[in-house]
Amino acid sequence: MPWRLLPVALLVAAGEARAHAFSPDAGHFYNGLMHAFIDPAQVLLLLGLGLLAAQRDLRTARVVVIGVPLLALFSSALPVPASWLGLAESLVLISAMLVAAAVVLARTISTQWLPVLALLAALGPGLVNGAELAREDWLIPRLYLSGAALGIFFLLMACFVPLAQARLALGEAADIPSRVLASWLLAGATLLLALRVA
Amino acid sequence: MLRFLLSLALLSSPLLAQAHEVTDMGRGFVSGFMHPLFGLDHVLAMVAVGIWGAQLGRPAIWVLPVTFPLIMTFGGVLGVLGMPFPGVEVGIALSALVLGVLVAMRRRIALPAAMVVVGIFALCHGHAHGAEIPDAANPATFALGFVLATGLLHTAGISLGLLDGFRRGIQLLRAGGGVIAVGGLYYLMLQVR
């Protein structure tokens, strides 16, 4: 019995939260990684792009899954002043609205323009990260930006993979949950933009 | 016993790491998520939208739950901007009453007309939620919370509406519509009194 209580004793013991600090620089990478997850505007945009990739043809999917994180990474390197952060966040929200609207409208929009839309949408998160770097000048850019690109990729894949599988299994019937989810994203992005304007 | 002690240990262990708690995101999200769920009139109307959509069949089964959040957003924006919307609470009560009656009667109308009915009520619900947003702990996550909760209530309604494929299910849904209508009538009387 005393040995069985050992895990309990270990768990109860108060330890300082220094979790995952295997290197003092890891925080810069982790900051970038989490940025896509804790910024509601980016969450809406990236989930919308994941839906778009799963709903459309292979070319669009390829552009979204590979092109968006890369373009976001490269556009982060643009010399963006910190004062542009609000503007960049509004751009992310407008992109989220357009992408979600494209998913809601589904086949009524030509597939031809969707890769362009996806790549333009990738500029928003890139500019936000660039402005963030300008504001938080203590961050190490290469670590922060590689984390940010990976975070963007994770979030895209989290939405793309299950919906692409559903589409393979169900065919166009899988468009129904995609369009419903996209309507929630569109509603959320519009409200966030209204809050920004108000 | 060990399981109990382990659970106790986990609960009592100190939680020092509060990383990423950016200006009350969690609290804003939870209060936004709970906002439609705490108002029974909202719940009744949202579930009724889902059931009615399912009763109308494809494409209404997904067009109505798509229409609702989109129009609700306009109402929400009006609320955020502080624009007055007279009779919004009456509209919400009326939504439960009218949608409940439509479900109880299993009323089939043309899709554009159904979208208009749902859209008008969506404006009222959106304004009621939107007016609360600026006071929330985190307005952004509050907005996302109430959109998500509304969508999930529609999904619950659609799931219930799938009973429409069975004879007993049809009766059950019609009875449920009656209950929703009575609930709507109760809230309407509270507002009118």
Tab-separated table of C-alpha atoms in Angstrom, chain A residues 9-182:
chain	number	residue	atom	x	y	z
A	9	ALA	CA	2.842	11.793	-2.999
A	10	LEU	CA	4.707	12.803	-6.155
A	11	LEU	CA	1.649	14.492	-7.603
A	12	VAL	CA	0.795	16.317	-4.399
A	13	ALA	CA	4.338	17.625	-3.996
A	14	ALA	CA	4.428	21.257	-5.016
A	15	GLY	CA	6.755	21.831	-7.898
A	16	GLU	CA	7.406	25.079	-9.675
A	17	ALA	CA	6.059	25.214	-13.209
A	18	ARG	CA	9.188	25.045	-15.296
A	19	ALA	CA	7.706	22.559	-17.670
A	20	HIS	CA	9.330	22.050	-21.054
A	21	ALA	CA	12.062	24.577	-20.429
A	22	PHE	CA	14.738	22.336	-21.920
A	23	SER	CA	16.374	25.395	-23.422
A	24	PRO	CA	16.027	29.058	-22.479
A	25	ASP	CA	15.253	29.859	-26.144
A	26	ALA	CA	12.430	27.328	-26.419
A	27	GLY	CA	9.987	29.978	-25.218
A	28	HIS	CA	10.500	32.041	-28.370
A	29	PHE	CA	9.600	29.067	-30.557
A	30	TYR	CA	6.674	28.157	-28.318
A	31	ASN	CA	5.418	31.751	-28.362
A	32	GLY	CA	5.249	31.606	-32.149
A	33	LEU	CA	3.709	28.137	-32.154
A	34	MET	CA	0.892	29.156	-29.834
A	35	HIS	CA	0.191	32.469	-31.523
A	36	ALA	CA	-2.042	30.933	-34.191
A	37	PHE	CA	-4.009	29.099	-31.486
A	38	ILE	CA	-4.626	31.996	-29.099
A	39	ASP	CA	-5.495	34.664	-31.662
A	40	PRO	CA	-9.236	34.195	-32.388
A	41	ALA	CA	-8.935	35.924	-35.788
A	42	GLN	CA	-6.212	33.535	-36.946
A	43	VAL	CA	-8.101	30.528	-35.603
A	44	LEU	CA	-11.141	31.509	-37.683
A	45	LEU	CA	-9.067	32.101	-40.823
A	46	LEU	CA	-7.034	28.913	-40.574
A	47	LEU	CA	-10.031	26.707	-39.826
A	48	GLY	CA	-11.763	28.281	-42.838
A	49	LEU	CA	-8.746	27.569	-45.038
A	50	GLY	CA	-8.716	23.972	-43.776
A	51	LEU	CA	-12.389	23.648	-44.748
A	52	LEU	CA	-11.691	25.180	-48.149
A	53	ALA	CA	-8.821	22.782	-48.813
A	54	ALA	CA	-10.935	19.765	-47.876
A	55	GLN	CA	-13.917	20.936	-49.918
A	56	ARG	CA	-12.124	21.627	-53.206
A	57	ASP	CA	-9.742	19.963	-55.648
A	58	LEU	CA	-6.253	18.650	-54.991
A	59	ARG	CA	-4.563	21.768	-56.403
A	60	THR	CA	-6.365	24.063	-53.936
A	61	ALA	CA	-5.588	21.635	-51.092
A	62	ARG	CA	-1.904	21.592	-52.016
A	63	VAL	CA	-1.709	25.392	-52.215
A	64	VAL	CA	-3.452	25.806	-48.872
A	65	VAL	CA	-1.615	23.150	-46.883
A	66	ILE	CA	1.877	23.892	-48.217
A	67	GLY	CA	1.627	27.423	-49.612
A	68	VAL	CA	-0.195	29.157	-46.764
A	69	PRO	CA	2.306	28.356	-43.939
A	70	LEU	CA	5.242	29.143	-46.237
A	71	LEU	CA	3.805	32.428	-47.495
A	72	ALA	CA	2.846	33.396	-43.940
A	73	LEU	CA	6.452	32.677	-42.928
A	74	PHE	CA	7.954	34.748	-45.739
A	75	SER	CA	5.535	37.653	-45.354
A	76	SER	CA	6.427	37.767	-41.630
A	77	ALA	CA	9.905	38.805	-42.704
A	78	LEU	CA	8.561	41.994	-44.319
A	79	PRO	CA	9.551	45.142	-42.414
A	80	VAL	CA	6.186	45.804	-40.802
A	81	PRO	CA	5.984	48.518	-38.122
A	82	ALA	CA	4.340	47.584	-34.830
A	83	SER	CA	1.665	50.224	-35.445
A	84	TRP	CA	0.300	48.058	-38.288
A	85	LEU	CA	-0.778	45.305	-35.910
A	86	GLY	CA	-4.421	46.466	-35.771
A	87	LEU	CA	-4.561	46.816	-39.546
A	88	ALA	CA	-3.033	43.365	-40.043
A	89	GLU	CA	-5.549	41.831	-37.616
A	90	SER	CA	-8.417	43.469	-39.536
A	91	LEU	CA	-6.941	42.013	-42.733
A	92	VAL	CA	-6.952	38.557	-41.127
A	93	LEU	CA	-10.627	38.965	-40.202
A	94	ILE	CA	-11.622	40.170	-43.682
A	95	SER	CA	-9.709	37.225	-45.187
A	96	ALA	CA	-11.468	34.873	-42.751
A	97	MET	CA	-14.832	36.251	-43.874
A	98	LEU	CA	-13.993	35.821	-47.580
A	99	VAL	CA	-12.644	32.303	-47.128
A	100	ALA	CA	-15.636	31.229	-45.013
A	101	ALA	CA	-18.014	32.778	-47.575
A	102	ALA	CA	-16.259	30.799	-50.338
A	103	VAL	CA	-16.857	27.582	-48.382
A	104	VAL	CA	-20.523	28.458	-47.708
A	105	LEU	CA	-21.103	29.236	-51.388
A	106	ALA	CA	-19.204	26.057	-52.350
A	107	ARG	CA	-19.539	25.180	-56.000
A	108	THR	CA	-21.115	28.485	-57.015
A	109	ILE	CA	-17.576	29.937	-56.918
A	110	SER	CA	-15.044	28.891	-59.549
A	111	THR	CA	-12.168	26.788	-58.210
A	112	GLN	CA	-9.771	28.775	-60.403
A	113	TRP	CA	-9.595	31.762	-58.020
A	114	LEU	CA	-9.440	29.876	-54.762
A	115	PRO	CA	-5.647	29.311	-54.622
A	116	VAL	CA	-5.203	33.068	-55.170
A	117	LEU	CA	-7.673	33.804	-52.373
A	118	ALA	CA	-5.899	31.323	-50.077
A	119	LEU	CA	-2.489	32.856	-50.733
A	120	LEU	CA	-3.768	36.412	-50.250
A	121	ALA	CA	-5.334	35.254	-46.991
A	122	ALA	CA	-1.934	33.918	-45.852
A	123	LEU	CA	-0.526	37.459	-45.937
A	124	GLY	CA	-2.674	38.462	-42.952
A	125	PRO	CA	-1.152	36.078	-40.354
A	126	GLY	CA	2.286	36.841	-41.788
A	127	LEU	CA	1.839	40.584	-41.319
A	128	VAL	CA	0.426	40.038	-37.809
A	129	ASN	CA	3.502	38.008	-36.871
A	130	GLY	CA	5.793	40.628	-38.442
A	131	ALA	CA	4.115	43.432	-36.494
A	132	GLU	CA	4.204	41.317	-33.344
A	133	LEU	CA	7.953	40.881	-33.777
A	134	ALA	CA	8.386	44.616	-34.239
A	135	ARG	CA	6.437	45.247	-31.022
A	136	GLU	CA	8.037	42.494	-28.946
A	137	ASP	CA	11.633	43.122	-29.959
A	138	TRP	CA	13.014	40.710	-27.325
A	139	LEU	CA	11.769	37.741	-29.363
A	140	ILE	CA	14.287	35.828	-31.488
A	141	PRO	CA	12.759	36.177	-34.982
A	142	ARG	CA	13.923	32.878	-36.500
A	143	LEU	CA	12.616	30.840	-33.562
A	144	TYR	CA	9.381	32.794	-33.218
A	145	LEU	CA	8.592	32.670	-36.944
A	146	SER	CA	9.407	28.988	-37.405
A	147	GLY	CA	7.103	28.254	-34.450
A	148	ALA	CA	4.406	30.475	-35.953
A	149	ALA	CA	4.600	28.717	-39.336
A	150	LEU	CA	4.382	25.333	-37.637
A	151	GLY	CA	1.382	26.490	-35.584
A	152	ILE	CA	-0.362	27.647	-38.756
A	153	PHE	CA	0.375	24.279	-40.390
A	154	PHE	CA	-0.947	22.324	-37.356
A	155	LEU	CA	-4.186	24.302	-37.228
A	156	LEU	CA	-4.755	23.902	-40.970
A	157	MET	CA	-4.147	20.179	-40.788
A	158	ALA	CA	-6.368	19.776	-37.722
A	159	CYS	CA	-9.289	20.960	-39.832
A	160	PHE	CA	-8.218	19.635	-43.239
A	161	VAL	CA	-7.433	15.996	-42.423
A	162	PRO	CA	-10.738	14.897	-40.816
A	163	LEU	CA	-12.831	16.769	-43.373
A	164	ALA	CA	-10.816	15.454	-46.328
A	165	GLN	CA	-11.333	11.941	-44.946
A	166	ALA	CA	-15.050	12.610	-44.559
A	167	ARG	CA	-15.161	13.839	-48.136
A	168	LEU	CA	-13.414	10.715	-49.409
A	169	ALA	CA	-15.907	8.559	-47.507
A	170	LEU	CA	-19.117	10.521	-48.110
A	171	GLY	CA	-18.474	12.450	-51.317
A	172	GLU	CA	-20.313	15.739	-51.715
A	173	ALA	CA	-22.519	14.992	-48.692
A	174	ALA	CA	-19.506	16.035	-46.616
A	175	ASP	CA	-20.043	19.562	-47.939
A	176	ILE	CA	-23.014	19.971	-45.593
A	177	PRO	CA	-21.057	20.017	-42.294
A	178	SER	CA	-18.338	22.081	-44.011
A	179	ARG	CA	-20.819	24.739	-45.072
A	180	VAL	CA	-22.490	24.803	-41.661
A	181	LEU	CA	-19.112	25.164	-39.906
A	182	ALA	CA	-18.085	27.862	-42.382
